[in-house]
Tab-separated table of C-alpha atoms in Angstrom:
chain	number	residue	atom	x	y	z
A	1	UNK	CA	57.313	-35.471	14.393
A	2	UNK	CA	59.189	-32.342	13.577
A	3	UNK	CA	57.940	-30.024	10.828
A	4	UNK	CA	60.438	-27.779	9.170
A	5	UNK	CA	60.258	-25.350	6.300
A	6	UNK	CA	62.884	-25.702	3.671
A	7	UNK	CA	63.108	-23.045	1.000
A	8	UNK	CA	64.631	-25.615	-1.373
A	9	UNK	CA	61.678	-27.965	-1.407
A	10	UNK	CA	59.428	-27.225	-4.268
A	11	UNK	CA	60.909	-23.739	-4.259
A	12	UNK	CA	62.652	-23.854	-7.609
A	13	UNK	CA	59.455	-24.998	-9.285
A	14	UNK	CA	57.488	-22.138	-7.751
A	15	UNK	CA	60.146	-19.634	-8.789
A	16	UNK	CA	60.158	-20.998	-12.319
A	17	UNK	CA	56.363	-20.748	-12.560
A	18	UNK	CA	56.325	-17.152	-11.284
A	19	UNK	CA	59.421	-15.907	-13.094
A	20	UNK	CA	57.589	-14.390	-16.107
A	21	UNK	CA	58.359	-14.646	-19.796
A	22	UNK	CA	61.239	-16.516	-21.315
A	23	UNK	CA	63.613	-14.911	-23.765
A	24	UNK	CA	62.084	-16.907	-26.601
A	25	UNK	CA	58.580	-15.643	-25.789
A	26	UNK	CA	59.819	-12.050	-25.721
A	27	UNK	CA	61.541	-12.471	-29.088
A	28	UNK	CA	58.363	-13.873	-30.644
A	29	UNK	CA	56.365	-10.905	-29.377
A	30	UNK	CA	58.992	-8.474	-30.734
A	31	UNK	CA	58.916	-10.147	-34.152
A	32	UNK	CA	55.111	-9.907	-34.264
A	33	UNK	CA	55.230	-6.219	-33.264
A	34	UNK	CA	57.883	-5.564	-35.917
A	35	UNK	CA	55.717	-7.149	-38.591
A	36	UNK	CA	52.703	-5.088	-37.550
A	37	UNK	CA	54.702	-1.860	-37.610
A	38	UNK	CA	56.108	-2.797	-41.018
A	39	UNK	CA	52.608	-3.194	-42.404
A	40	UNK	CA	50.865	-0.262	-40.685
A	41	UNK	CA	53.576	2.456	-40.842
A	42	UNK	CA	53.715	2.856	-44.663
A	43	UNK	CA	49.941	3.148	-44.844
A	44	UNK	CA	49.887	5.697	-42.026
A	45	UNK	CA	52.617	7.879	-43.543
A	46	UNK	CA	50.893	7.729	-46.939
A	47	UNK	CA	47.807	9.245	-45.310
A	48	UNK	CA	49.885	12.056	-43.782
A	49	UNK	CA	50.976	13.167	-47.269
A	50	UNK	CA	47.381	13.177	-48.504
A	51	UNK	CA	46.248	15.231	-45.525
A	52	UNK	CA	48.968	17.847	-46.156
A	53	UNK	CA	47.688	18.236	-49.727
A	54	UNK	CA	44.127	18.690	-48.434
A	55	UNK	CA	45.322	21.318	-45.939
A	56	UNK	CA	47.127	23.220	-48.713
A	57	UNK	CA	43.975	23.201	-50.877
A	58	UNK	CA	41.857	24.447	-47.964
A	59	UNK	CA	44.344	27.216	-47.145
A	60	UNK	CA	44.473	28.326	-50.787
A	61	UNK	CA	40.670	28.475	-50.845
A	62	UNK	CA	40.594	30.555	-47.637
A	63	UNK	CA	43.262	32.937	-48.975
A	64	UNK	CA	41.370	33.220	-52.251
A	65	UNK	CA	38.188	34.141	-50.339
A	66	UNK	CA	40.105	36.802	-48.380
A	67	UNK	CA	41.531	38.178	-51.648
A	68	UNK	CA	38.008	38.378	-53.095
A	69	UNK	CA	36.848	40.340	-50.043
A	70	UNK	CA	39.837	42.671	-50.450
A	71	UNK	CA	38.900	43.226	-54.106
A	72	UNK	CA	35.276	44.004	-53.175
A	73	UNK	CA	36.434	46.665	-50.701
A	74	UNK	CA	39.357	48.190	-52.585
A	75	UNK	CA	38.294	47.590	-56.205
A	76	UNK	CA	41.293	45.491	-57.269
A	77	UNK	CA	43.481	42.678	-56.039
A	78	UNK	CA	46.761	43.506	-54.278
A	79	UNK	CA	49.690	43.865	-56.672
A	80	UNK	CA	52.304	41.125	-56.780
A	81	UNK	CA	54.812	43.294	-54.929
A	82	UNK	CA	52.245	43.972	-52.158
A	83	UNK	CA	51.604	40.243	-51.948
A	84	UNK	CA	49.435	38.461	-49.435
A	85	UNK	CA	50.657	40.774	-46.669
A	86	UNK	CA	48.052	43.266	-47.951
A	87	UNK	CA	45.412	41.023	-46.370
A	88	UNK	CA	46.682	41.870	-42.878
A	89	UNK	CA	48.014	45.419	-43.193
A	90	UNK	CA	46.764	48.268	-45.346
A	91	UNK	CA	49.062	48.986	-48.282
A	92	UNK	CA	50.156	52.610	-48.539
A	93	UNK	CA	47.681	54.706	-50.462
A	94	UNK	CA	44.712	52.303	-50.146
A	95	UNK	CA	42.016	54.442	-48.518
A	96	UNK	CA	39.179	51.930	-48.992
A	97	UNK	CA	41.014	49.070	-47.244
A	98	UNK	CA	38.771	47.697	-44.474
A	99	UNK	CA	40.800	44.734	-43.270
A	100	UNK	CA	42.375	42.815	-41.870
A	101	UNK	CA	40.901	40.120	-44.072
A	102	UNK	CA	42.494	37.253	-42.151
A	103	UNK	CA	42.215	36.578	-38.408
A	104	UNK	CA	45.877	35.546	-38.258
A	105	UNK	CA	48.959	36.189	-40.351
A	106	UNK	CA	49.223	34.570	-43.769
A	107	UNK	CA	50.156	30.931	-43.138
A	108	UNK	CA	52.941	29.051	-44.854
A	109	UNK	CA	51.986	25.940	-46.785
A	110	UNK	CA	52.000	22.625	-44.863
A	111	UNK	CA	55.659	22.092	-45.812
A	112	UNK	CA	56.765	25.434	-44.331
A	113	UNK	CA	57.146	27.372	-47.591
A	114	UNK	CA	55.361	30.654	-48.367
A	115	UNK	CA	52.480	30.586	-50.832
A	116	UNK	CA	53.278	32.057	-54.241
A	117	UNK	CA	51.126	34.988	-55.404
A	118	UNK	CA	50.910	36.746	-58.777
A	119	UNK	CA	48.558	39.575	-59.726
A	120	UNK	CA	47.682	39.718	-62.527
A	121	UNK	CA	48.070	35.984	-62.811
A	122	UNK	CA	49.132	33.895	-65.779
A	123	UNK	CA	46.263	31.406	-65.330
A	124	UNK	CA	43.547	33.485	-63.614
A	125	UNK	CA	43.033	37.030	-62.315
A	126	UNK	CA	45.343	36.082	-59.477
A	127	UNK	CA	47.550	33.019	-59.252
A	128	UNK	CA	47.875	31.558	-55.782
A	129	UNK	CA	49.813	28.333	-55.384
A	130	UNK	CA	52.111	26.139	-53.322
A	131	UNK	CA	55.164	24.486	-54.818
A	132	UNK	CA	54.375	21.254	-52.945
A	133	UNK	CA	56.553	19.157	-50.704
A	134	UNK	CA	59.761	19.622	-52.700
A	135	UNK	CA	59.454	23.429	-52.909
A	136	UNK	CA	60.268	23.297	-56.651
A	137	UNK	CA	57.984	24.091	-59.629
A	138	UNK	CA	56.305	21.067	-61.197
A	139	UNK	CA	56.552	17.605	-59.752
A	140	UNK	CA	54.200	14.699	-59.201
A	141	UNK	CA	52.422	13.189	-56.217
A	142	UNK	CA	53.208	15.043	-52.988
A	143	UNK	CA	55.802	17.160	-54.835
A	144	UNK	CA	53.192	18.475	-57.306
A	145	UNK	CA	52.178	22.134	-57.283
A	146	UNK	CA	48.808	22.942	-55.699
A	147	UNK	CA	47.101	25.944	-57.242
A	148	UNK	CA	43.846	27.907	-57.442
A	149	UNK	CA	43.461	27.405	-61.194
């Protein structure tokens, strides 16, 4: 009796079993992933906007604290034309300046725009605010102004 190995015997069945996923199975998985992304992505990006607002509020509070320290040392807040730069470099003629009052330079708001500063302010001794995501006065939601008053 002669034994021989034939690659065609039972071979196609073994190849079919070991071949992997069919196109239909891959499409089903892609549809499921698409649905999950469609549900999760809007919720995730909504949280990003809320976190940017929280960061802006925290930065305004930190800048306000630095301005208060400046006022304690110098006796007044920096003028509007001196701006927030007076927290990092002594304005000309300020002999009682003991800064810098910030460890780093004055940050931009989370949307990349500079914070607005008025002294004397229209709403408080100093007005410190961000124009929000749209960079324009007013607005609602993420585009709303964030201020210290």
